[in-house]
Amino acid sequence: MKDGDTAIVFLGHDSMFPVKVQHGGQTQTKYGVIRHSTDLIGKRFGSKVTCSKGGWVYVLHPTPELWTMNLPHRTQILYSTDISIITMMLELKPGSVVCESGTGSGSLSHAIIRTIAPTGHLYTVEFHQQRAEKAKEEFCEHKVDHLVTVKNQDVCKNGFGVTNVADAVFLDIPSPWEAIGHAKDALKVKGGRVCSFSPCIEQVQRTCLAMEEHGFTEMNTLEILPRVYDVRTVSLPVADLGKGSDDPSSSGMDRTSKLSQASVCSNPPQDVAQFKSGVPLKEVVGHTGYLTFATKSLF
Ligand code: SAM
C-alpha cells in the first residue's frame, strides 16, 4: 500500500469501510487506531493489521466487488449479481470498448473497467455535473483513469460522443428508448451487444419497441431475483440392489429391474429422511429489475 491508495478496512462481512491511505493519517476502529504510516504504507493488500487496542482487521484491495459494497451512494447502484450477468451477456473481455450511461455512483463502471483492462476503454456519460466530476475523481484515485472517459452530457440528446467504436453499450437511465438510436451509432459497424436495465416492465416494453425499430435482433429480457440458498442435509435410504451380481442365474434384465425399483425407493419415507434446514443468511443485496439484451447485427 502506498500514500494515496484506497483500501478496504475489513472487520467482518457485515462491517467494512473504505479509507484513503495517507502519510500521517489515522483511522479509528472498534479495535483501536490504525496508523497509516506504520500500519499500512509499505504493507501488502490483504495484510492482517493489529490496531492499538490489540484487535486486528484485514486491509484489502478495493476490488470492484468490494467497492460496490462500500462506495458512497449518490444514486441507486447495480450490484454484483446483475453486474456478473451484464458482463457475461455483453461478452466483455480484455480489450473491449464499452459505452455506458448513466455513470451514477460508478458501481458498474469499476467492474467494466476491470474486465476490459489493460487495452480496452469505457466511455461513460452522466448528465448530472457533480456525479460526473465525482466519478472522474474516483477513477483517478483508483488509478484507472487512463481506461475511462467521463462525459457530462445528456445521452438521449447528444449520445456517447463516439461513433462506430463500441463492442457493447449499457444503459441505466429512466428513458432508455430515447438513447437506443445513439447506442446503435456508438456500436461498431460490424455490430455488437446492447443492454438496458429498467426497474419496471413498461419501460422494458418501450425499450424493446425502440430496439426493434432500430433493427436490433436476439432480444432477451432477464429478471434478476436474488434469493438465499436454502441448504439442507438429507439422508437417503441405502438402495437394496440385491446380491444378484455374482449369482450366475441372475440375468441382466433382473438387475435392471432391481435398479429401477431402487430409484423409485430413493424418494425416502418420512421416518428415514432427516432434513436440517440451513440457518437463513443475511438477504443477498440487489433490487428487482429487468435486463434487456439485444444484438446489432451486420445485416
Ligand atoms: N449504473 C450506475 C451504478 O451502478 O452506479 C447507476 C446509474 S443511476 C441509477 C442513473 C444515472 O443516470 C443517474 O446518475 C442520472 O443522473 C443519470 N442519467 C439519467 N438520465 C440521463 C441522461 N439522459 N443522460 C445521462 N445521464 C443520465
Short mmCIF file of C-alpha atoms and ligand atoms in Angstrom, two decimals:
data_model
loop_
_atom_site.label_atom_id
_atom_site.label_comp_id
_atom_site.label_asym_id
_atom_site.label_seq_id
_atom_site.Cartn_x
_atom_site.Cartn_y
_atom_site.Cartn_z
CA MET A 1 0.00 0.00 0.00
CA LYS A 2 1.16 3.48 -0.89
CA ASP A 3 0.25 7.02 0.07
CA GLY A 4 -2.95 7.95 -1.84
CA ASP A 5 -4.24 4.39 -2.31
CA THR A 6 -7.80 3.42 -1.43
CA ALA A 7 -8.04 0.39 0.86
CA ILE A 8 -10.94 -1.51 2.43
CA VAL A 9 -10.73 -2.00 6.20
CA PHE A 10 -12.45 -5.34 6.79
CA LEU A 11 -13.71 -6.09 10.30
CA GLY A 12 -16.18 -8.77 9.17
CA HIS A 13 -18.65 -9.50 6.36
CA ASP A 14 -21.13 -7.03 7.87
CA SER A 15 -18.57 -4.42 8.79
CA MET A 16 -16.10 -2.86 6.38
CA PHE A 17 -15.35 0.60 5.08
CA PRO A 18 -13.03 2.35 2.62
CA VAL A 19 -10.09 4.52 3.70
CA LYS A 20 -7.71 6.72 1.77
CA VAL A 21 -4.17 5.79 2.81
CA GLN A 22 -2.24 8.94 3.80
CA HIS A 23 1.15 9.63 5.38
CA GLY A 24 0.38 10.63 8.98
CA GLY A 25 -3.28 9.57 8.64
CA GLN A 26 -5.17 7.66 11.34
CA THR A 27 -8.34 5.54 11.19
CA GLN A 28 -10.42 4.69 14.27
CA THR A 29 -11.95 1.21 14.56
CA LYS A 30 -13.64 -0.57 17.48
CA TYR A 31 -10.32 -2.41 17.95
CA GLY A 32 -8.38 0.84 18.26
CA VAL A 33 -6.46 3.13 15.93
CA ILE A 34 -4.76 2.19 12.65
CA ARG A 35 -1.77 4.47 11.99
CA HIS A 36 -1.34 4.69 8.23
CA SER A 37 2.41 5.46 8.14
CA THR A 38 3.40 2.46 10.27
CA ASP A 39 0.46 0.05 9.87
CA LEU A 40 -0.45 0.46 6.15
CA ILE A 41 2.19 2.12 3.97
CA GLY A 42 4.61 -0.49 2.67
CA LYS A 43 2.35 -3.42 3.70
CA ARG A 44 0.74 -5.73 1.13
CA PHE A 45 -3.02 -5.51 0.44
CA GLY A 46 -4.61 -8.43 2.28
CA SER A 47 -2.41 -7.98 5.37
CA LYS A 48 -3.73 -8.56 8.87
CA VAL A 49 -3.19 -5.31 10.75
CA THR A 50 -3.18 -5.11 14.56
CA CYS A 51 -4.91 -1.98 15.89
CA SER A 52 -3.85 -0.04 19.00
CA LYS A 53 -6.18 -1.95 21.40
CA GLY A 54 -4.79 -5.31 20.25
CA GLY A 55 -7.67 -6.39 17.96
CA TRP A 56 -6.94 -6.92 14.29
CA VAL A 57 -8.51 -6.23 10.90
CA TYR A 58 -7.74 -7.17 7.31
CA VAL A 59 -6.85 -4.35 4.93
CA LEU A 60 -7.99 -5.34 1.43
CA HIS A 61 -7.51 -4.18 -2.14
CA PRO A 62 -10.64 -2.36 -3.40
CA THR A 63 -11.79 -4.94 -5.97
CA PRO A 64 -14.91 -3.85 -7.93
CA GLU A 65 -17.00 -6.20 -5.74
CA LEU A 66 -15.70 -4.65 -2.50
CA TRP A 67 -16.05 -1.16 -3.99
CA THR A 68 -19.71 -1.89 -4.89
CA MET A 69 -20.29 -2.89 -1.24
CA ASN A 70 -18.52 0.18 0.17
CA LEU A 71 -18.84 3.08 -2.27
CA PRO A 72 -20.53 6.33 -1.30
CA HIS A 73 -24.03 6.12 -2.82
CA ARG A 74 -25.02 9.09 -4.94
CA THR A 75 -27.69 7.11 -6.80
CA GLN A 76 -29.22 3.64 -6.88
CA ILE A 77 -26.44 1.30 -7.95
CA LEU A 78 -26.08 -2.02 -9.71
CA TYR A 79 -24.94 -4.91 -7.50
CA SER A 80 -22.58 -7.75 -8.30
CA THR A 81 -25.36 -10.26 -9.13
CA ASP A 82 -26.63 -8.06 -12.01
CA ILE A 83 -23.10 -6.99 -12.94
CA SER A 84 -21.97 -10.59 -13.43
CA ILE A 85 -24.85 -11.27 -15.86
CA ILE A 86 -24.23 -7.98 -17.70
CA THR A 87 -20.52 -8.77 -18.12
CA MET A 88 -21.24 -12.24 -19.46
CA MET A 89 -24.17 -11.37 -21.74
CA LEU A 90 -22.39 -8.31 -23.22
CA GLU A 91 -19.43 -10.63 -23.92
CA LEU A 92 -16.98 -8.20 -22.28
CA LYS A 93 -13.32 -9.16 -22.20
CA PRO A 94 -9.88 -7.52 -22.06
CA GLY A 95 -9.68 -5.06 -24.96
CA SER A 96 -13.44 -4.43 -25.28
CA VAL A 97 -14.65 -0.88 -25.93
CA VAL A 98 -17.80 -0.11 -23.95
CA CYS A 99 -20.21 2.86 -23.78
CA GLU A 100 -22.28 3.34 -20.61
CA SER A 101 -24.90 5.81 -19.36
CA GLY A 102 -25.57 6.98 -16.67
CA THR A 103 -22.42 6.69 -14.66
CA GLY A 104 -24.36 7.19 -11.40
CA SER A 105 -22.14 6.14 -8.48
CA GLY A 106 -19.71 4.24 -10.71
CA SER A 107 -20.51 0.79 -9.35
CA LEU A 108 -20.89 -0.88 -12.74
CA SER A 109 -18.16 1.32 -14.28
CA HIS A 110 -15.49 -0.10 -11.93
CA ALA A 111 -16.46 -3.68 -12.82
CA ILE A 112 -16.44 -2.91 -16.57
CA ILE A 113 -13.02 -1.24 -16.30
CA ARG A 114 -11.50 -4.26 -14.53
CA THR A 115 -12.87 -6.60 -17.22
CA ILE A 116 -11.71 -4.61 -20.27
CA ALA A 117 -8.24 -3.67 -18.90
CA PRO A 118 -5.49 -3.29 -19.92
CA THR A 119 -6.24 -2.36 -23.54
CA GLY A 120 -9.98 -1.61 -23.67
CA HIS A 121 -11.80 1.64 -22.95
CA LEU A 122 -15.01 2.76 -21.23
CA TYR A 123 -16.90 5.87 -22.39
CA THR A 124 -19.34 6.76 -19.61
CA VAL A 125 -21.94 9.53 -19.95
CA GLU A 126 -23.59 11.26 -16.97
CA PHE A 127 -25.72 14.41 -17.26
CA HIS A 128 -25.53 15.35 -13.56
CA GLN A 129 -22.41 17.52 -13.31
CA GLN A 130 -21.36 16.73 -9.71
CA ARG A 131 -21.83 12.98 -10.26
CA ALA A 132 -19.71 13.11 -13.42
CA GLU A 133 -16.97 15.03 -11.56
CA LYS A 134 -17.04 12.76 -8.52
CA ALA A 135 -16.79 9.66 -10.73
CA LYS A 136 -13.80 11.19 -12.55
CA GLU A 137 -12.14 11.90 -9.19
CA GLU A 138 -12.66 8.31 -8.02
CA PHE A 139 -11.30 6.82 -11.27
CA CYS A 140 -8.15 8.93 -10.73
CA GLU A 141 -7.84 7.87 -7.09
CA HIS A 142 -8.19 4.23 -8.13
CA LYS A 143 -5.60 4.72 -10.90
CA VAL A 144 -7.90 3.55 -13.70
CA ASP A 145 -8.47 6.98 -15.29
CA HIS A 146 -6.45 6.00 -18.40
CA LEU A 147 -9.11 3.36 -19.13
CA VAL A 148 -12.16 5.61 -18.93
CA THR A 149 -13.54 8.84 -20.42
CA VAL A 150 -16.32 10.57 -18.45
CA LYS A 151 -18.60 12.85 -20.46
CA ASN A 152 -21.00 15.26 -18.80
CA GLN A 153 -23.92 15.36 -21.25
CA ASP A 154 -27.42 14.09 -21.91
CA VAL A 155 -27.10 10.74 -23.66
CA CYS A 156 -30.64 10.99 -25.07
CA LYS A 157 -29.85 14.28 -26.82
CA ASN A 158 -26.12 14.08 -27.51
CA GLY A 159 -25.33 10.36 -27.49
CA PHE A 160 -21.99 8.96 -26.30
CA GLY A 161 -19.71 11.33 -28.23
CA VAL A 162 -18.16 8.43 -30.18
CA THR A 163 -19.28 6.63 -33.33
CA ASN A 164 -18.68 3.08 -34.56
CA VAL A 165 -16.17 2.19 -31.83
CA ALA A 166 -18.06 0.19 -29.19
CA ASP A 167 -18.31 -3.58 -28.77
CA ALA A 168 -21.06 -3.08 -26.22
CA VAL A 169 -23.41 -0.40 -24.86
CA PHE A 170 -25.07 -0.37 -21.45
CA LEU A 171 -27.97 1.89 -20.41
CA ASP A 172 -29.18 2.55 -16.86
CA ILE A 173 -31.32 5.68 -17.35
CA PRO A 174 -35.06 6.38 -16.87
CA SER A 175 -35.88 6.58 -20.61
CA PRO A 176 -33.52 4.18 -22.41
CA TRP A 177 -35.74 4.04 -25.51
CA GLU A 178 -34.63 7.61 -26.27
CA ALA A 179 -30.98 6.51 -26.39
CA ILE A 180 -31.28 3.33 -28.49
CA GLY A 181 -30.52 5.19 -31.75
CA HIS A 182 -27.36 6.65 -30.14
CA ALA A 183 -26.41 3.18 -28.86
CA LYS A 184 -26.64 1.87 -32.43
CA ASP A 185 -24.42 4.72 -33.69
CA ALA A 186 -21.81 4.11 -30.97
CA LEU A 187 -21.55 0.37 -31.78
CA LYS A 188 -19.03 -0.85 -34.34
CA VAL A 189 -20.22 -1.13 -37.95
CA LYS A 190 -19.85 -4.92 -37.74
CA GLY A 191 -22.22 -4.90 -34.76
CA GLY A 192 -22.15 -5.56 -31.03
CA ARG A 193 -24.31 -6.03 -27.95
CA VAL A 194 -26.58 -3.67 -26.05
CA CYS A 195 -28.14 -3.98 -22.61
CA SER A 196 -30.65 -1.81 -20.79
CA PHE A 197 -31.55 -2.02 -17.09
CA SER A 198 -35.04 -0.89 -16.08
CA PRO A 199 -36.94 -1.39 -12.84
CA CYS A 200 -40.38 -1.76 -14.45
CA ILE A 201 -41.80 -3.77 -17.32
CA GLU A 202 -43.48 -0.80 -19.05
CA GLN A 203 -40.02 0.73 -19.57
CA VAL A 204 -38.79 -2.62 -20.90
CA GLN A 205 -41.66 -2.75 -23.41
CA ARG A 206 -40.87 0.72 -24.77
CA THR A 207 -37.16 -0.13 -24.97
CA CYS A 208 -37.88 -3.36 -26.87
CA LEU A 209 -40.03 -1.46 -29.38
CA ALA A 210 -37.21 1.05 -29.93
CA MET A 211 -34.69 -1.79 -30.32
CA GLU A 212 -36.92 -3.45 -32.91
CA GLU A 213 -37.35 -0.16 -34.82
CA HIS A 214 -33.56 0.24 -34.97
CA GLY A 215 -33.06 -3.28 -36.32
CA PHE A 216 -31.66 -4.95 -33.20
CA THR A 217 -32.09 -8.73 -33.02
CA GLU A 218 -31.77 -11.54 -30.42
CA MET A 219 -33.77 -9.57 -27.84
CA ASN A 220 -33.87 -11.16 -24.40
CA THR A 221 -35.14 -9.83 -21.09
CA LEU A 222 -33.90 -11.36 -17.84
CA GLU A 223 -35.33 -10.72 -14.40
CA ILE A 224 -32.79 -10.95 -11.62
CA LEU A 225 -34.34 -12.30 -8.42
CA PRO A 226 -31.71 -12.69 -5.71
CA ARG A 227 -32.52 -15.42 -3.20
CA VAL A 228 -30.76 -17.09 -0.34
CA TYR A 229 -29.56 -20.67 -0.72
CA ASP A 230 -31.64 -22.98 1.46
CA VAL A 231 -29.05 -25.55 2.49
CA ARG A 232 -30.37 -28.89 3.76
CA THR A 233 -28.74 -32.11 4.83
CA VAL A 234 -30.74 -35.04 3.51
CA SER A 235 -30.12 -38.70 4.39
CA LEU A 236 -31.38 -41.14 1.79
CA PRO A 237 -32.02 -44.84 2.47
CA VAL A 238 -29.35 -47.13 1.05
CA ALA A 239 -30.81 -48.73 -2.10
CA ASP A 240 -31.21 -52.51 -1.87
CA LEU A 241 -29.60 -53.62 -5.14
CA GLY A 242 -29.67 -57.30 -4.15
CA LYS A 243 -26.78 -59.70 -4.35
CA GLY A 244 -27.55 -60.96 -7.82
CA SER A 245 -24.35 -59.77 -9.47
CA ASP A 246 -22.27 -62.87 -8.58
CA ASP A 247 -25.22 -65.16 -8.90
CA PRO A 248 -24.82 -66.91 -12.29
CA SER A 249 -28.60 -67.36 -12.51
CA SER A 250 -29.17 -63.58 -12.23
CA SER A 251 -29.84 -62.12 -15.69
CA GLY A 252 -29.06 -58.55 -16.84
CA MET A 253 -32.81 -58.00 -17.07
CA ASP A 254 -33.18 -58.80 -13.34
CA ARG A 255 -30.51 -56.29 -12.37
CA THR A 256 -32.13 -53.55 -14.44
CA SER A 257 -35.49 -54.07 -12.83
CA LYS A 258 -33.90 -54.03 -9.34
CA LEU A 259 -32.14 -50.75 -10.16
CA SER A 260 -35.37 -49.13 -11.30
CA GLN A 261 -37.08 -50.33 -8.11
CA ALA A 262 -34.25 -48.74 -6.15
CA SER A 263 -34.68 -45.41 -7.90
CA VAL A 264 -38.40 -45.44 -7.06
CA CYS A 265 -37.39 -46.02 -3.41
CA SER A 266 -34.98 -43.09 -3.45
CA ASN A 267 -37.90 -40.84 -2.54
CA PRO A 268 -37.38 -41.57 1.15
CA PRO A 269 -40.16 -42.26 3.63
CA GLN A 270 -40.61 -39.51 6.23
CA ASP A 271 -39.12 -41.55 9.08
CA VAL A 272 -35.85 -42.08 7.18
CA ALA A 273 -35.21 -38.61 5.80
CA GLN A 274 -33.55 -36.15 8.14
CA PHE A 275 -33.96 -32.56 6.98
CA LYS A 276 -31.78 -29.96 8.60
CA SER A 277 -32.80 -26.52 7.41
CA GLY A 278 -29.96 -24.07 6.86
CA VAL A 279 -29.77 -21.02 9.09
CA PRO A 280 -31.13 -18.16 6.93
CA LEU A 281 -28.32 -15.93 5.71
CA LYS A 282 -28.49 -12.17 5.51
CA GLU A 283 -30.51 -11.29 2.38
CA VAL A 284 -28.39 -11.08 -0.74
CA VAL A 285 -28.22 -7.43 -1.82
CA GLY A 286 -29.81 -6.48 -5.11
CA HIS A 287 -33.06 -4.98 -6.27
CA THR A 288 -35.53 -6.35 -8.75
CA GLY A 289 -35.32 -5.06 -12.24
CA TYR A 290 -35.07 -6.25 -15.81
CA LEU A 291 -32.01 -6.56 -18.01
CA THR A 292 -32.85 -6.42 -21.72
CA PHE A 293 -30.14 -7.59 -24.12
CA ALA A 294 -30.03 -7.30 -27.91
CA THR A 295 -27.59 -7.57 -30.79
CA LYS A 296 -26.80 -5.10 -33.57
CA SER A 297 -26.03 -7.35 -36.48
CA LEU A 298 -24.33 -6.51 -39.73
CA PHE A 299 -27.49 -7.13 -41.76
N1 SAM B 1 -25.34 2.06 -13.08
C1 SAM B 1 -24.95 3.07 -12.12
C2 SAM B 1 -24.15 2.42 -11.00
O1 SAM B 1 -24.05 1.18 -10.97
O2 SAM B 1 -23.62 3.15 -10.13
C3 SAM B 1 -26.15 3.79 -11.56
C4 SAM B 1 -26.87 4.65 -12.56
S1 SAM B 1 -28.08 5.68 -11.81
C5 SAM B 1 -29.37 4.58 -11.44
C6 SAM B 1 -28.72 6.56 -13.18
C7 SAM B 1 -27.86 7.75 -13.55
O3 SAM B 1 -28.22 8.14 -14.87
C8 SAM B 1 -28.07 8.96 -12.66
O4 SAM B 1 -26.84 9.38 -12.13
C9 SAM B 1 -28.65 10.03 -13.61
O5 SAM B 1 -28.18 11.33 -13.31
C10 SAM B 1 -28.14 9.54 -14.96
N2 SAM B 1 -28.98 9.92 -16.11
C11 SAM B 1 -30.33 9.86 -16.20
N3 SAM B 1 -30.73 10.26 -17.43
C12 SAM B 1 -29.60 10.56 -18.13
C13 SAM B 1 -29.38 11.03 -19.45
N4 SAM B 1 -30.38 11.27 -20.28
N5 SAM B 1 -28.09 11.24 -19.84
C14 SAM B 1 -27.06 11.00 -18.99
N6 SAM B 1 -27.22 10.55 -17.73
C15 SAM B 1 -28.48 10.33 -17.29
#
